Coordinates of C-alpha atoms in Angstrom, one line a residue:
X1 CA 0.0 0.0 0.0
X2 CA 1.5 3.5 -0.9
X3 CA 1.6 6.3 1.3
X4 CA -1.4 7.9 -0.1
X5 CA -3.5 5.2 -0.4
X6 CA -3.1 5.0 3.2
X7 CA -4.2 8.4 3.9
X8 CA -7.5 7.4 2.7
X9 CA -7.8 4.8 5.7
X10 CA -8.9 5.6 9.1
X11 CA -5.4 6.9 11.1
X12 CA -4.5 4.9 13.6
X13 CA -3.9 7.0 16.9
X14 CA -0.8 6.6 18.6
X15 CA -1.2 5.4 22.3
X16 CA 0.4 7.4 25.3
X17 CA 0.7 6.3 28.8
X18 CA -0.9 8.7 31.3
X19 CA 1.9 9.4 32.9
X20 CA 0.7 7.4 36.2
X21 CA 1.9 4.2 35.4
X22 CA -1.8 3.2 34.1
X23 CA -2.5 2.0 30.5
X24 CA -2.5 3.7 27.5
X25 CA -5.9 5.9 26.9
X26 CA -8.5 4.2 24.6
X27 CA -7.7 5.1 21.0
X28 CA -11.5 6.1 20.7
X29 CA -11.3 8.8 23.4
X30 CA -8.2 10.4 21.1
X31 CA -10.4 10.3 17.9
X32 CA -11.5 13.8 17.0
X33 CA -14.7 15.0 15.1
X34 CA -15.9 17.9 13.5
X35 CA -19.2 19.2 14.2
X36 CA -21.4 21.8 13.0
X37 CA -22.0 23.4 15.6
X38 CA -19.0 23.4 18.4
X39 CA -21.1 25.2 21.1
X40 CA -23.7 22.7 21.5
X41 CA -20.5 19.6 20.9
X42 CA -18.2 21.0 23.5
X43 CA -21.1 20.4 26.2
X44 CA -22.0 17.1 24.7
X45 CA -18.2 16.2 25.0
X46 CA -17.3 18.4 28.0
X47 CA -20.2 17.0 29.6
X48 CA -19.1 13.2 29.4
X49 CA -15.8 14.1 30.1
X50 CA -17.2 15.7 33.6
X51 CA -19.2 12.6 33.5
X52 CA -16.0 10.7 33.3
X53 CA -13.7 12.7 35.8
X54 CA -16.6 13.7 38.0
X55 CA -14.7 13.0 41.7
X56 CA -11.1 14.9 40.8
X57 CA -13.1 18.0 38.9
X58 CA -16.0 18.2 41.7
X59 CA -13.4 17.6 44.5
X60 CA -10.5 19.6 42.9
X61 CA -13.0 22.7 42.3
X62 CA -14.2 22.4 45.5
X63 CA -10.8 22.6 47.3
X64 CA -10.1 25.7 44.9
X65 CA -13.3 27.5 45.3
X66 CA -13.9 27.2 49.4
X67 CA -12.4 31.0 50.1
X68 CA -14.8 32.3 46.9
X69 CA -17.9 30.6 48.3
X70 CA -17.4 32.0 51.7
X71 CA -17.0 35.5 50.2
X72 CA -19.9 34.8 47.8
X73 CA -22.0 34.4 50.7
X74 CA -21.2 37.3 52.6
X75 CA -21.6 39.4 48.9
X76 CA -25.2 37.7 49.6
X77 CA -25.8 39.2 52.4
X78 CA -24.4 42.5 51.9
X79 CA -26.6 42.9 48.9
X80 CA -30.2 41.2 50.4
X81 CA -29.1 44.1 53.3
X82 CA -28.6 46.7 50.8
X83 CA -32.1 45.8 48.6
X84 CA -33.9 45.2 51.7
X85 CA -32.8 47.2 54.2
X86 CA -33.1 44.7 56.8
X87 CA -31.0 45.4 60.3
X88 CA -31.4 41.7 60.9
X89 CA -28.5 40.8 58.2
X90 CA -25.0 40.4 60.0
X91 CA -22.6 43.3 58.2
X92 CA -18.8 42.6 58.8
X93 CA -17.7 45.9 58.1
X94 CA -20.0 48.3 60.4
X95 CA -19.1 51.2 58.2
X96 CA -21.6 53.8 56.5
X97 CA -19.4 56.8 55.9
X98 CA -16.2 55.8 55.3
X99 CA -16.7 53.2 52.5
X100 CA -14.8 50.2 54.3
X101 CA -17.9 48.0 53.1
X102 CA -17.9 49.3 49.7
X103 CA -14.4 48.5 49.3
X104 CA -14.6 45.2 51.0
X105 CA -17.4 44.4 48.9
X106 CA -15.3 45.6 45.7
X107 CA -12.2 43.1 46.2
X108 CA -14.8 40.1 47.3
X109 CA -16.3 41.0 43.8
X110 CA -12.9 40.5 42.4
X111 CA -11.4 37.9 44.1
X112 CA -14.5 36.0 43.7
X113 CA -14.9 36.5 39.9
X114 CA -11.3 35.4 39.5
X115 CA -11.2 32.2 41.1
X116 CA -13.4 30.5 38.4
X117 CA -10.3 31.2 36.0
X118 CA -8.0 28.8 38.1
X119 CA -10.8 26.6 38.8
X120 CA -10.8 26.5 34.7
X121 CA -7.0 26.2 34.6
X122 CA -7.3 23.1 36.8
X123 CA -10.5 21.0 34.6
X124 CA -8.6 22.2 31.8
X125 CA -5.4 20.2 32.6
X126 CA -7.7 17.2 33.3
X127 CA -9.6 17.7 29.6
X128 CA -7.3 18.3 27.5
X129 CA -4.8 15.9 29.0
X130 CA -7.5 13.2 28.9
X131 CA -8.5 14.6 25.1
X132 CA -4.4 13.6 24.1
X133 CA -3.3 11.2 26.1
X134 CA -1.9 12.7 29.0
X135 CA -4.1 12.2 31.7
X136 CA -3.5 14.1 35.0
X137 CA -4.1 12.2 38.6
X138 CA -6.5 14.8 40.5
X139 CA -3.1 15.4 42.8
X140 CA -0.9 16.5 39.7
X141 CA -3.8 18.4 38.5
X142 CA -3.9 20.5 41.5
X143 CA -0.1 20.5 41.9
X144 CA 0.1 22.3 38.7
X145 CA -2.8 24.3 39.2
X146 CA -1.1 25.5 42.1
X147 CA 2.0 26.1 40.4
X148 CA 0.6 28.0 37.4
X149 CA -1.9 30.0 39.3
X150 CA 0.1 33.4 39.9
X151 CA 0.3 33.2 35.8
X152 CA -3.6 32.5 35.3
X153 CA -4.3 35.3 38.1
X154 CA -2.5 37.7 35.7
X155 CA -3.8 36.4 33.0
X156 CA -7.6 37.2 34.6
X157 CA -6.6 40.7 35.5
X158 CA -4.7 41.7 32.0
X159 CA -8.3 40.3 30.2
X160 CA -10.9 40.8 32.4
X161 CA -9.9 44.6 33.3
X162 CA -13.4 45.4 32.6
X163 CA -14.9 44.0 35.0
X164 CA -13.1 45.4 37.6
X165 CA -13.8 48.5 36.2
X166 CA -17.9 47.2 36.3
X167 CA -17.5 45.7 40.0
X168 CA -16.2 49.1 41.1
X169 CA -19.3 50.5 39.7
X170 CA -21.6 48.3 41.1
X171 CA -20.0 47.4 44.6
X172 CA -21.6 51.1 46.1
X173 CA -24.3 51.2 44.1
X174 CA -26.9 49.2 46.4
X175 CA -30.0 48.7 44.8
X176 CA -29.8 50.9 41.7
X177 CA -26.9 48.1 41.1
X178 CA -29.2 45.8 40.1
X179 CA -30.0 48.0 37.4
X180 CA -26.8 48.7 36.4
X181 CA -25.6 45.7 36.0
X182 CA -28.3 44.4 33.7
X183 CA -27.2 47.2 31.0
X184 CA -23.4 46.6 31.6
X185 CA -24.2 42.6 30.7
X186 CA -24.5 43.7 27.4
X187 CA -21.3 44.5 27.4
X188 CA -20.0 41.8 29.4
X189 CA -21.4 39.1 26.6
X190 CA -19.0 39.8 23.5
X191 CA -16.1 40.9 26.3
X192 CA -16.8 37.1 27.4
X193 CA -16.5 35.9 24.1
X194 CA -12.9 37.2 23.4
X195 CA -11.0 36.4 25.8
X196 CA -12.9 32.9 26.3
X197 CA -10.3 30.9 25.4
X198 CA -7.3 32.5 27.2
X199 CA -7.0 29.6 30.1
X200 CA -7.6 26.9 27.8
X201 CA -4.6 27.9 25.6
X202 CA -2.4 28.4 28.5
X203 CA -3.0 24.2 29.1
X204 CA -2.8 23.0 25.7
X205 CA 0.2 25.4 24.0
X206 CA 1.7 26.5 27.2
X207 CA 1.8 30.0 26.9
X208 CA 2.4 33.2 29.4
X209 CA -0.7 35.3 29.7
X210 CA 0.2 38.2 27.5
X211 CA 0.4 35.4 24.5
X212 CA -2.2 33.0 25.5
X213 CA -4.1 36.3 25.2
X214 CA -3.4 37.3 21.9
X215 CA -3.5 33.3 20.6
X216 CA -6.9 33.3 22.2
X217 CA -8.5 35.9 20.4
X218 CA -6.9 35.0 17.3
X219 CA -8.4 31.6 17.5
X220 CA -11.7 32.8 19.1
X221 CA -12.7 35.7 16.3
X222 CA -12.8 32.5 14.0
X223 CA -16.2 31.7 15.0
X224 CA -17.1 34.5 16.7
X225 CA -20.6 33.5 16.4
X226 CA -20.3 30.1 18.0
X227 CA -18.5 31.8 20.7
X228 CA -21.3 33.8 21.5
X229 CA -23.5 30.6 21.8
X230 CA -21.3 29.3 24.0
X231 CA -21.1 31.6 26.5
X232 CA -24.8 32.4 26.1
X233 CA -25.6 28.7 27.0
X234 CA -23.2 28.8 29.7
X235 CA -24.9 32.0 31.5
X236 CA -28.4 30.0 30.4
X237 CA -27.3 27.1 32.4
X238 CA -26.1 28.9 35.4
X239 CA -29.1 31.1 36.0
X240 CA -31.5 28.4 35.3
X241 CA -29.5 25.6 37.8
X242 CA -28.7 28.7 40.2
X243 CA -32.3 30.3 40.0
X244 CA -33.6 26.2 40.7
X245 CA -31.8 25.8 43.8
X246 CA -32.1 29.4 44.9
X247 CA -36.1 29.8 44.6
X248 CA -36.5 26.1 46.2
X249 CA -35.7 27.4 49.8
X250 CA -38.2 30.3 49.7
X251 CA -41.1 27.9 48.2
X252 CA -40.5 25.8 51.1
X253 CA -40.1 28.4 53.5
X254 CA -43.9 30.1 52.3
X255 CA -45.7 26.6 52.0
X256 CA -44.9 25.9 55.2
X257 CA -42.6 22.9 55.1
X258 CA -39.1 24.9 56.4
X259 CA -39.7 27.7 59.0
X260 CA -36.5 29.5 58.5
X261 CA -37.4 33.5 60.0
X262 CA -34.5 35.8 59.6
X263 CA -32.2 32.9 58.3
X264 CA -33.9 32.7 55.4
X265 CA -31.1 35.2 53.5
X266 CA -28.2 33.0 54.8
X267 CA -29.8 29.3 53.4
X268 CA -30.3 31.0 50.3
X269 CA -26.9 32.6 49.7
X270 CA -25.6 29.3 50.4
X271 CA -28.0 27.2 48.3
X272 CA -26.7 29.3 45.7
X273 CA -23.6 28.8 46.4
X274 CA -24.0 25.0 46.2
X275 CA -24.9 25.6 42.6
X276 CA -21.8 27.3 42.2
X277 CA -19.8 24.0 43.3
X278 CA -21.6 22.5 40.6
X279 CA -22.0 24.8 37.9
X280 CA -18.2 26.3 37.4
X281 CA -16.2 22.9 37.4
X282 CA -18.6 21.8 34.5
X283 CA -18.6 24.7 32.2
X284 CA -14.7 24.4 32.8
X285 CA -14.7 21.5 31.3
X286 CA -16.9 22.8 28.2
X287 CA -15.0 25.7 27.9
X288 CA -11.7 22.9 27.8
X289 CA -13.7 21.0 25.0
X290 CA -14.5 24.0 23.4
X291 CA -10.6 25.1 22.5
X292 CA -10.3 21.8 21.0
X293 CA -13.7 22.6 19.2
X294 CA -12.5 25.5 18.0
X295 CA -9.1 24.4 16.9
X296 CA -10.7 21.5 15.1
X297 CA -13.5 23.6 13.2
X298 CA -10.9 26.8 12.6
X299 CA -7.6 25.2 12.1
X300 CA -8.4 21.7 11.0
X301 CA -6.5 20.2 14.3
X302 CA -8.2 16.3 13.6
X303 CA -6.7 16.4 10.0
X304 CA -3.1 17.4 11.2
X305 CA -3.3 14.2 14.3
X306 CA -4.2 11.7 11.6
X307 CA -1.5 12.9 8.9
X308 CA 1.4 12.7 11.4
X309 CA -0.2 9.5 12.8
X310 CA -0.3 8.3 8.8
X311 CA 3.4 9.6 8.3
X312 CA 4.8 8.4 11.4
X313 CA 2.7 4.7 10.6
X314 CA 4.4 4.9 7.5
X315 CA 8.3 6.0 8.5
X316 CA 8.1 2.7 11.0
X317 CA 7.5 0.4 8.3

């Protein structure tokens, strides 16, 4: 058989070892397709993939996100404060006319907002290393999470300037904030969009953040369009699973089964943050799946595996 007669056969995918003594990965979980539509496939794939590595991405997000869920809370409370006025909400920082609480509230806004960026660095080793054969233990996922984090912190604040700029807005703004932040999301979508991809190119090409930037973009304005459905579908499924668990403890609360009084505020804000637990280690692992998407659909990244695994089949005979 010549060497382009065996181009036309199916390319035989060369087997790596995980790296933890285990056996090679399954020559089916290497095999890229193309799809029509990479939004909706990097769920379908990210999803079976969370499936798949459910205990090291729900217990290594976990780990990552504990300081962000306690500070999410408090944000809770601070706001349901705010909105309602209610004296009955525990305030940390006792402070209405020097701004200590707006401030506080400002860095929670940030700190918290950046922690789903490492939590995305970390499902993103575990995807993509699982997607080409160099599957990570949940240990040496976090190890290098840990290691790369200061990089992935600065990539956050070099992309996602903006929304310090918007949490600085809305941190004093009490209840008008509400407002405000529903005209700034339209803003926030497309921002979203372009620098989507920066974490998962820092995995899969190791790059610093300035670069993985830049690559990101590059790759991203592609399909700009199916980067807009992604992250639409990814806010879609966070409000709907957030609003589900959020609006279960009030229902409870006015049919009678729960009789929660002035704790009502603080079940809630951390019902919601349950869905948080949930929610950011899973689109992590889209988002993963969706760089390979991407790379597939706008740089053809299936065709290039199966010629060098042709070539190299070929050279060894």
């Amino acid at each position: 058989m010549s060497d382009w007669e065996r181009l036309d056969a199916p390319a035989a995918v060369p087997n790596r070892s995980s790296g933890r003594g285990d056996a090679a990965m399954e020559p089916s979980i290497m095999r890229l397709r193309r799809s029509r539509n990479p939004a909706l496939a990097a769920f379908d794939a990210g999803g079976r993939a969370f499936q798949r590595r459910l205990r090291d991405l729900m217990l290594g997000a976990a780990l990552i996100l504990v300081p962000a869920v306690a500070l999410n809370v408090w944000i809770t409370l601070v706001s349901v404060a705010r909105v309602e006025s209610d004296a009955s909400v525990p305030v940390l920082f006792d402070d209405g006319t020097t701004g200590t609480e707006d401030l506080a509230v400002f860095l929670a806004y940030v700190f918290v907002s950046a922690t789903p960026a490492v939590v995305g660095y970390f499902a993103a080793t575990i995807v993509i290393g699982d997607r080409f054969g160099r599957s990570s233990s949940l240990g040496a996922a976090l190890l290098s999470t840990l290691r790369r984090s200061p990089a992935v912190l600065a990539a956050w604040v070099l992309t996602h300037w903006w929304f310090i700029a918007m949490a600085a807005l809305v941190a004093p703004a009490g209840a008008d904030g509400l407002t405000l932040v529903f005209f700034l999301s339209f803003l926030v979508w497309p921002a979203s969009t372009a620098t989507l991809l920066v974490i998962p190119v820092m995995v899969g090409e190791r790059l610093g953040p300035y670069r993985a930037a830049v690559r990101g973009w590059r790759l991203v304005k592609q399909r700009f369009l199916s980067g807009l459905g992604f992250v639409a579908l990814s806010a879609m499924l966070a409000a709907l699973f957030g609003t589900g668990l959020s609006s279960m403890i009030p229902l409870l609360d006015v049919f009678g089964f729960l009789a929660l009084g002035d704790a009502a505020s603080i079940v809630v804000g951390v019902s919601i943050q349950l869905a948080v637990v949930f929610i950011v280690p899973l689109v992590a692992a889209a988002t993963a799946q969706f760089y390979i998407e991407m790379r597939v659909a706008a740089e053809g990244l299936d065709l290039a595996i199966d010629l060098d695994a042709a070539f190299a089949d070929s050279s060894a005979r």
